Amino acid sequence: MRKFFCLSAGLAVCTMAMAGEKNLTPVTADQGIQVTAKRFARIAPDFKQTSPWMEVGDLQGPSACPPTALAFDCFEPDGAMPGFPTDGLYGLDCGLGTGRWYFGSSYCNMFTVNDMTVAPGFEGAMSERMETGWWWFAGGPGTSEQCLIAVFTADGFDDTCAGPPSTSGYSGVIFDFGVLPYGGYYWTDTEDLLCGSGLFFQMPMDGSGSYTSILANDFNGNTIFLATCGQTMLWGTKPGNPSQQGPIQWDDDNPSDGTHTAPDECYDYAFALCPDPLGAMMCFYAEGGSVDCLDLSIDNEFAGTPSTFTLCGLTPGGTAAVVYDFVEGSWNFSGNGWCVEFGLAIRNPGEAQSQLVGQGRDTDNDGCVQFTVPVPCAAGGKTVYFQGAEKNTCPDACMSNVLAVTFAPC
């Protein structure tokens, strides 16, 4: 067996480095197989087991977790319990359905670190639910192997390829799935397993950090033994996703020895595929998240006729604006009394001004403003995204929901 010693052992020290090319072409695998862990335990950043193994059948915790939402999503589940892999959740549909990317059945990379930026409002949250997907090669066709997966989070991530990959790490959880046969794109949703157990995944305190996945075939309480061969499946954080990640990922594949060597095992995952960039397939759920400050609605969705937009929740007498775009995205701006965090693909104040539905003050002091505008026939059959914002709320942004409207043709 190959021992897994520590995250930082053997790392080269340098002040500047460049991400390497993967020299592999991702391919897709369809029809993932759902599996459920048989037991799990807490594991410290130094890989010491710090709780007893908890057998799934013996759990005495609550029957369900508190209501949660996706804090970070590089998995794209369908919103059910369990959350099956899907596509198109954030508008962009890659046409893969439940399929995901990987580097072919015999590529071995059992130790991966990638960055994550959680959705607004989830900074420092505690996650009791996680999903991930992986390819299990074991010893090749006709073989089976014990499958364990250790997952960690951390406050730091190195995207300069100087190393170490992650810093300020938190305790994680190691899951034992029993013996799994070769040749599977497997995925798991921990669902309610961690609720009441005292085990959780700590989201980065400032919202940006990293997550680590280790595929193993044994763990003795002090040492993780890497699996014979496997890899984490790949997906991405699409433009409409409120959580995001960059293109850099650290892989233990050159060689696979339980360490990350800088800069040789630091890679750019911008493959110009869909989604782009790719990253290790994983998501975390947590309590929290941003609550819309304002409520935006529309009274008419027929092109060729006037539509009235109503924006409520303002400070009485406040000033607000509604803008539109044809693509979801992310744009933050502070200036001239505005502090905004739009979920639209606006790039600058000039674009925001040119795509203005309306701007005005709440003259009735009822916390609402209305804007009535003609909708041209050219909008028929198209999906347009609208969002409102209130002025003079700095340093906080007071935003509405993003309203997606597909106008009926004239």
mmCIF file of C-alpha atoms in Angstrom, residues 11-20 157-166 247-251 260-268:
data_model
loop_
_atom_site.group_PDB
_atom_site.id
_atom_site.type_symbol
_atom_site.label_atom_id
_atom_site.label_comp_id
_atom_site.label_asym_id
_atom_site.label_seq_id
_atom_site.Cartn_x
_atom_site.Cartn_y
_atom_site.Cartn_z
ATOM 1 C CA LEU A 11 6.713 20.671 -1.606
ATOM 2 C CA ALA A 12 9.105 22.834 -3.543
ATOM 3 C CA VAL A 13 9.522 26.387 -2.310
ATOM 4 C CA CYS A 14 9.547 29.202 -4.845
ATOM 5 C CA THR A 15 8.283 32.731 -5.157
ATOM 6 C CA MET A 16 6.667 32.495 -8.553
ATOM 7 C CA ALA A 17 5.444 29.594 -10.643
ATOM 8 C CA MET A 18 3.127 28.895 -13.541
ATOM 9 C CA ALA A 19 0.260 26.437 -13.816
ATOM 10 C CA GLY A 20 1.059 23.451 -15.980
ATOM 11 C CA PHE A 157 -5.687 28.266 -1.325
ATOM 12 C CA ASP A 158 -2.594 28.862 -3.446
ATOM 13 C CA ASP A 159 -3.376 29.720 -7.062
ATOM 14 C CA THR A 160 0.204 30.826 -7.809
ATOM 15 C CA CYS A 161 1.508 27.234 -7.984
ATOM 16 C CA ALA A 162 4.213 28.042 -5.440
ATOM 17 C CA GLY A 163 2.644 25.798 -2.778
ATOM 18 C CA PRO A 164 1.441 24.585 -0.411
ATOM 19 C CA PRO A 165 -1.977 24.080 -2.050
ATOM 20 C CA SER A 166 -4.031 24.859 1.067
ATOM 21 C CA PRO A 247 -9.130 27.481 -13.004
ATOM 22 C CA ILE A 248 -6.286 26.191 -10.783
ATOM 23 C CA GLN A 249 -6.375 22.693 -9.286
ATOM 24 C CA TRP A 250 -3.635 20.706 -7.539
ATOM 25 C CA ASP A 251 -3.445 16.999 -8.473
ATOM 26 C CA HIS A 260 1.741 17.872 -4.133
ATOM 27 C CA THR A 261 4.980 19.013 -5.747
ATOM 28 C CA ALA A 262 5.107 22.662 -6.793
ATOM 29 C CA PRO A 263 4.774 23.656 -9.537
ATOM 30 C CA ASP A 264 4.639 20.326 -11.394
ATOM 31 C CA GLU A 265 1.320 19.195 -9.906
ATOM 32 C CA CYS A 266 -0.499 22.527 -10.178
ATOM 33 C CA TYR A 267 -2.728 22.674 -13.261
ATOM 34 C CA ASP A 268 -4.895 25.045 -15.254
#
